[in-house]
Coordinates of C-alpha atoms and ligand atoms in Angstrom, one line a residue:
X1 CA -234.6 24.2 7.1
X2 CA -232.9 21.2 6.2
X3 CA -234.7 18.0 4.8
X4 CA -233.6 14.5 5.4
X5 CA -234.8 11.6 3.4
X6 CA -233.5 8.6 4.6
X7 CA -234.3 5.5 2.4
X8 CA -233.7 2.7 4.9
X9 CA -234.0 2.3 8.8
X10 CA -230.4 2.0 9.6
X11 CA -230.0 5.3 7.9
X12 CA -233.0 7.3 10.0
X13 CA -231.5 5.9 13.2
X14 CA -228.3 7.9 12.0
X15 CA -229.8 11.3 10.9
X16 CA -231.5 11.0 14.6
X17 CA -228.5 10.4 16.0
X18 CA -226.9 13.0 13.9
X19 CA -229.7 15.6 14.3
X20 CA -231.3 14.8 17.3
X21 CA -233.4 18.1 17.1
X22 CA -234.6 16.8 13.5
X23 CA -238.0 16.4 13.4
X24 CA -239.7 12.7 12.1
X25 CA -242.5 13.0 10.0
X26 CA -245.2 10.2 9.4
X27 CA -247.9 10.7 7.9
X28 CA -247.3 14.6 8.8
X29 CA -250.9 15.5 9.7
X30 CA -249.6 16.9 12.9
X31 CA -246.7 18.6 11.6
X32 CA -247.5 20.3 8.4
X33 CA -250.2 21.7 11.0
X34 CA -247.3 23.1 13.3
X35 CA -245.1 24.3 10.5
X36 CA -247.9 26.3 8.4
X37 CA -249.0 27.9 11.8
X38 CA -245.5 28.8 12.7
X39 CA -246.2 26.9 15.7
X40 CA -242.9 25.2 15.6
X41 CA -239.5 25.7 13.6
X42 CA -237.3 22.5 14.0
X43 CA -234.2 23.2 12.5
X44 CA -234.7 19.8 10.3
X45 CA -237.4 17.3 9.1
X46 CA -236.6 13.9 9.1
X47 CA -239.4 12.3 6.5
X48 CA -239.8 8.6 7.6
X49 CA -241.8 8.3 4.6
X50 CA -239.1 6.1 2.6
X51 CA -238.4 3.6 5.7
X52 CA -241.1 0.6 4.2
X53 CA -240.8 -1.3 7.1
X54 CA -242.2 1.4 8.8
X55 CA -245.7 0.8 7.0
X56 CA -245.8 -3.0 7.9
X57 CA -247.3 -5.4 10.2
X58 CA -247.2 -8.7 11.5
X59 CA -248.2 -11.1 13.5
X60 CA -246.5 -13.8 16.1
X61 CA -249.1 -16.0 17.7
X62 CA -250.4 -13.9 20.7
X63 CA -248.9 -10.5 19.5
X64 CA -249.4 -7.8 16.5
X65 CA -246.3 -5.4 15.8
X66 CA -247.6 -2.8 13.9
X67 CA -245.2 -0.5 12.5
X68 CA -244.9 2.9 13.2
X69 CA -246.6 3.8 10.1
X70 CA -249.5 2.0 9.4
X71 CA -252.4 4.4 8.5
X72 CA -255.6 4.5 10.4
X73 CA -257.5 3.6 7.2
X74 CA -255.5 0.2 6.9
X75 CA -255.8 -0.9 10.6
X76 CA -259.3 -0.4 9.8
X77 CA -259.0 -2.4 6.7
X78 CA -256.7 -5.3 7.7
X79 CA -256.9 -5.0 11.5
X80 CA -260.3 -4.9 12.8
X81 CA -260.4 -8.2 14.2
X82 CA -257.1 -8.5 16.0
X83 CA -257.4 -5.4 17.2
X84 CA -260.5 -4.0 17.3
X85 CA -260.7 -1.6 19.8
X86 CA -257.8 0.5 17.8
X87 CA -260.0 0.2 14.6
X88 CA -262.7 1.8 16.3
X89 CA -260.8 3.5 17.3
X90 CA -258.9 4.6 14.0
X91 CA -262.9 5.3 12.4
X92 CA -263.2 8.3 14.4
X93 CA -260.2 9.9 13.1
X94 CA -260.6 13.3 11.2
X95 CA -261.8 12.2 7.9
X96 CA -260.6 9.8 5.2
X97 CA -258.2 11.7 4.1
X98 CA -256.4 11.8 7.8
X99 CA -257.1 8.5 8.4
X100 CA -255.0 7.6 4.7
X101 CA -251.9 9.4 5.7
X102 CA -252.7 9.7 10.1
X103 CA -250.4 7.1 12.0
X104 CA -250.5 5.6 15.6
X105 CA -246.3 6.4 15.4
X106 CA -247.5 9.9 14.8
X107 CA -250.1 9.6 17.6
X108 CA -247.6 7.9 20.1
X109 CA -244.8 10.9 18.9
X110 CA -247.6 13.8 19.5
X111 CA -248.4 12.0 22.7
X112 CA -251.7 14.4 22.4
X113 CA -254.3 13.8 25.8
X114 CA -256.8 14.0 23.2
X115 CA -255.1 11.4 20.1
X116 CA -257.8 8.5 19.9
X117 CA -255.3 5.5 19.6
X118 CA -254.7 6.2 22.7
X119 CA -257.5 4.8 25.3
X120 CA -257.7 1.3 23.3
X121 CA -254.0 1.1 23.9
X122 CA -254.4 1.7 27.4
X123 CA -257.0 -0.7 27.6
X124 CA -255.5 -3.9 25.5
X125 CA -253.3 -4.1 28.8
X126 CA -249.8 -3.7 30.2
X127 CA -248.1 -6.0 28.1
X128 CA -249.0 -2.8 25.2
X129 CA -244.9 -2.4 24.2
X130 CA -243.8 0.9 22.1
X131 CA -240.5 -0.2 19.9
X132 CA -238.3 2.9 20.3
X133 CA -234.9 2.5 18.4
X134 CA -231.6 4.5 18.1
X135 CA -227.8 4.1 17.4
X136 CA -227.8 3.1 20.8
X137 CA -229.9 -0.5 20.7
X138 CA -233.8 -1.1 21.1
X139 CA -235.6 -0.7 24.1
X140 CA -239.8 -1.5 25.0
X141 CA -241.4 1.1 26.7
X142 CA -244.7 -0.1 28.6
X143 CA -246.9 1.6 27.6
X144 CA -248.4 3.2 31.2
X145 CA -244.7 4.4 31.1
X146 CA -244.9 6.2 27.6
X147 CA -247.1 9.1 28.2
X148 CA -245.1 12.0 30.6
X149 CA -246.9 14.6 30.4
X150 CA -249.1 17.1 28.1
X151 CA -247.9 16.4 24.8
X152 CA -244.7 14.5 26.1
X153 CA -243.5 10.8 26.2
X154 CA -240.2 9.3 27.2
X155 CA -238.6 9.1 24.1
X156 CA -235.0 10.4 24.0
X157 CA -233.8 13.0 21.5
X158 CA -232.0 10.7 18.9
X159 CA -235.0 7.7 19.6
X160 CA -237.8 7.1 16.3
X161 CA -240.1 4.8 17.0
X162 CA -240.3 1.5 15.2
X163 CA -243.5 -0.3 16.5
X164 CA -246.1 -1.2 18.9
X165 CA -246.8 -4.2 20.5
X166 CA -249.8 -4.9 21.2
X167 CA -251.7 -8.6 22.7
X168 CA -254.2 -9.4 20.0
X169 CA -257.9 -9.4 20.9
X170 CA -258.9 -12.2 23.4
X171 CA -262.5 -10.3 24.7
X172 CA -264.5 -7.4 22.6
X173 CA -263.4 -4.5 22.9
X174 CA -264.6 -1.2 22.7
X175 CA -264.5 2.9 22.0
X176 CA -266.8 6.1 22.9
X177 CA -265.8 9.4 21.4
X178 CA -267.8 12.7 22.6
X179 CA -266.9 15.4 20.1
X180 CA -268.4 18.6 19.3
X181 CA -269.8 17.3 16.5
X182 CA -269.8 14.2 13.9
X183 CA -267.1 13.9 12.6
X184 CA -263.4 15.3 12.1
X185 CA -263.7 16.3 15.3
X186 CA -261.2 15.9 18.0
X187 CA -262.2 14.7 21.1
X188 CA -263.4 16.2 24.2
X189 CA -263.2 13.3 25.8
X190 CA -263.4 9.4 25.1
X191 CA -263.1 6.2 26.3
X192 CA -261.8 2.3 25.6
X193 CA -262.5 -0.2 27.2
X194 CA -261.0 -4.6 26.2
X195 CA -262.3 -7.5 28.3
X196 CA -260.1 -9.6 28.8
X197 CA -261.8 -13.5 29.6
X198 CA -258.3 -14.8 29.5
X199 CA -257.0 -13.1 32.2
X200 CA -260.2 -12.5 34.0
X201 CA -259.4 -8.5 34.0
X202 CA -261.1 -5.8 32.1
X203 CA -258.8 -3.3 30.6
X204 CA -259.8 0.7 30.6
X205 CA -257.9 3.8 28.6
X206 CA -259.4 7.4 28.9
X207 CA -258.9 10.1 26.6
X208 CA -258.7 13.9 26.8
X209 CA -259.5 13.9 30.6
X210 CA -256.2 14.4 32.3
X211 CA -252.7 16.2 31.6
X212 CA -251.8 12.2 29.5
X213 CA -253.6 9.4 28.5
X214 CA -254.8 7.4 31.6
X215 CA -256.1 4.5 32.4
X216 CA -259.1 4.1 35.6
X217 CA -256.7 1.2 37.2
X218 CA -258.9 1.2 40.6
X219 CA -262.0 0.9 37.5
X220 CA -260.4 -2.1 36.7
X221 CA -259.6 -3.8 39.7
X222 CA -262.8 -3.3 40.8
X223 CA -264.6 -4.8 37.8
X224 CA -262.4 -7.8 37.7
X225 CA -262.3 -8.5 40.9
X226 CA -266.7 -8.6 40.6
X227 CA -266.5 -10.6 37.5
X228 CA -264.4 -13.2 38.9
X229 CA -266.0 -13.1 42.2
X230 CA -269.4 -13.7 41.2
X231 CA -268.3 -15.9 38.2
X232 CA -269.8 -13.8 35.6
X233 CA -266.8 -15.0 32.6
X234 CA -268.9 -18.3 33.2
X235 CA -272.1 -17.7 33.5
X236 CA -271.9 -14.1 31.0
X237 CA -274.4 -13.0 33.2
X238 CA -274.7 -8.5 33.4
X239 CA -273.3 -8.1 36.9
X240 CA -276.4 -5.5 37.7
X241 CA -276.6 -1.4 37.9
X242 CA -275.0 -1.2 41.4
X243 CA -271.6 -2.4 40.1
X244 CA -271.8 0.1 36.2
X245 CA -272.6 2.6 38.8
X246 CA -269.5 2.3 40.9
X247 CA -267.5 1.4 37.7
X248 CA -268.3 4.4 36.1
X249 CA -267.6 6.4 39.2
X250 CA -264.1 5.0 40.1
X251 CA -263.5 5.5 35.9
X252 CA -264.4 9.3 36.2
X253 CA -262.5 9.6 40.3
X254 CA -259.4 8.1 37.9
X255 CA -259.5 11.7 35.5
X256 CA -258.5 15.0 36.3
X257 CA -260.1 17.0 33.5
X258 CA -259.8 20.8 32.7
X259 CA -262.4 23.4 31.7
X260 CA -261.6 24.4 28.2
X261 CA -262.8 25.4 24.3
X262 CA -263.8 21.8 23.9
X263 CA -266.0 21.2 27.2
X264 CA -265.9 22.2 31.0
X265 CA -264.5 19.8 33.5
X266 CA -267.4 19.0 34.7
X267 CA -269.1 17.6 31.8
X268 CA -265.9 15.7 30.7
X269 CA -266.4 13.6 34.4
X270 CA -269.8 13.1 33.4
X271 CA -269.2 11.9 29.8
X272 CA -267.2 9.5 31.0
X273 CA -269.7 8.1 33.7
X274 CA -272.0 7.4 30.9
X275 CA -269.0 6.3 28.5
X276 CA -267.7 3.9 30.8
X277 CA -271.1 2.2 31.4
X278 CA -271.9 1.7 27.5
X279 CA -268.9 0.7 26.7
X280 CA -268.6 -2.3 29.5
X281 CA -272.7 -2.8 28.5
X282 CA -272.0 -3.2 24.7
X283 CA -268.3 -5.4 25.1
X284 CA -270.4 -7.5 28.0
X285 CA -273.5 -8.2 25.1
X286 CA -270.4 -9.0 22.9
X287 CA -268.8 -11.2 25.1
X288 CA -272.2 -13.1 26.4
X289 CA -273.7 -13.9 23.0
X290 CA -269.7 -15.5 22.1
X291 CA -269.9 -18.1 25.4
X292 CA -273.6 -18.9 24.2
X293 CA -273.0 -19.8 21.0
X294 CA -269.4 -21.2 21.4
X295 CA -271.9 -23.6 24.4
Ligands
FAD1 C1 -258.3 18.0 9.5 C2 -257.1 16.7 10.8 C3 -257.9 16.5 11.7 C4 -257.6 15.3 12.7 N1 -258.4 14.8 13.7 C5 -257.5 14.0 14.5 C6 -258.6 12.7 15.7 O1 -259.6 13.1 14.7 N2 -257.7 11.7 16.2 C7 -256.7 12.2 16.7 O2 -256.0 11.1 17.7 N3 -256.0 12.8 15.9 C8 -256.7 13.0 15.2 N4 -255.6 14.9 14.4 C9 -254.2 14.5 14.4 C10 -253.4 13.4 13.8 O3 -253.9 13.4 12.6 C11 -252.9 12.6 14.8 O4 -252.5 12.9 15.9 C12 -251.7 11.5 13.7 O5 -252.3 10.1 14.7 C13 -250.7 12.2 13.8 O6 -250.2 10.6 12.4 P1 -249.4 11.0 11.6 O7 -248.7 10.4 11.2 O8 -249.7 12.3 10.7 O9 -248.0 12.2 12.2 P2 -247.2 13.6 12.0 O10 -247.2 14.4 11.9 O11 -245.9 13.3 10.5 O12 -245.8 13.8 13.3 C14 -246.5 13.5 14.4 C15 -245.7 13.8 15.7 O13 -245.4 12.6 15.8 C16 -243.2 12.7 16.0 N5 -243.6 11.2 15.1 C17 -244.0 10.3 13.8 N6 -243.1 9.7 13.8 C18 -242.5 9.2 14.5 C19 -242.0 8.0 14.6 N7 -241.7 6.8 13.8 N8 -240.9 8.0 15.8 C20 -240.6 9.5 17.1 N9 -241.6 10.1 16.9 C21 -243.1 10.3 15.0 C22 -243.3 13.7 14.5 O14 -242.3 14.4 15.0 C23 -244.6 14.3 15.2 O15 -244.3 15.2 16.9 C24 -256.4 15.4 13.0 C25 -255.4 16.0 12.4 C26 -256.2 17.1 11.6 C27 -255.3 17.7 10.8

């Protein structure tokens, strides 16, 4: 197996163009497992660890550009303010060792429906863009178009993920994950929620309960309309039990779970209803505190 070690981004793109079958390695926490179990035997590995820019993030006004190889541990320590939903999700990934190596670029590359970065990225809004680059140029893939099937994504064979552009949070965000134990666990199912007071909208992301991560569009629309229609963004009053019940139902209706070793489809549906209500209630309580303390 060939081992390619580019030192710069341009070299990485050239290597990928010359070897489209080469498997990129960032933190290696998915790749090494696959190699060790002989689940994959690529003709070449493309080690991205010498490309320093991938491990940097920057902020341009209301948009944070997260390099593909910024590890979860740094998202937790450095980005809990601007990206609270992603930081909460990062806290639940694996163990300290996995969080030190694992990256959002790798989570997107693997595109597992159970990846924990996906629900908060979806909830952060439709403006989340994956920067995909090749020697042919750079294109920005909206997060809603990125996941194309079970462990499949929209990258072309010669493309690499350079960064993800994420709007800085304009309101509280929450993440909830159910596993078969408290730590070191792949999600049975997960849910991300973001309040967007600036646009009067609510963002959602469902994990591990459909062939791909996906948003609950009808639930977002329903809750957004209730919050706006009843003037709740201004008053901070809770929307009430009936609305939460309906929101939970619509989130669950957006899922398409299966029975597998981690849980049944029925359990996942039930869990999503609970997580939708809980995450909204947590986020709304935070929002209410924020507007009351600002008044
Ligand atoms: C013990 C253990 C526990 C885990 N727990 C969790 C968990 O709780 N939650 C969770 O979501 N995941 C978990 N994982 C899976 C893994 O840690 C995550 O998916 C992580 O985000 C992968 O990041 P990485 O940088 O290590 O990816 P890598 O293993 O380097 O790569 C993963 C995939 O992405 C591709 N890739 C990497 N970088 C790029 C790039 N720049 N451009 C294009 N493709 C790229 C690779 O070719 C590969 O297909 C766990 C793994 C282990 C071993």
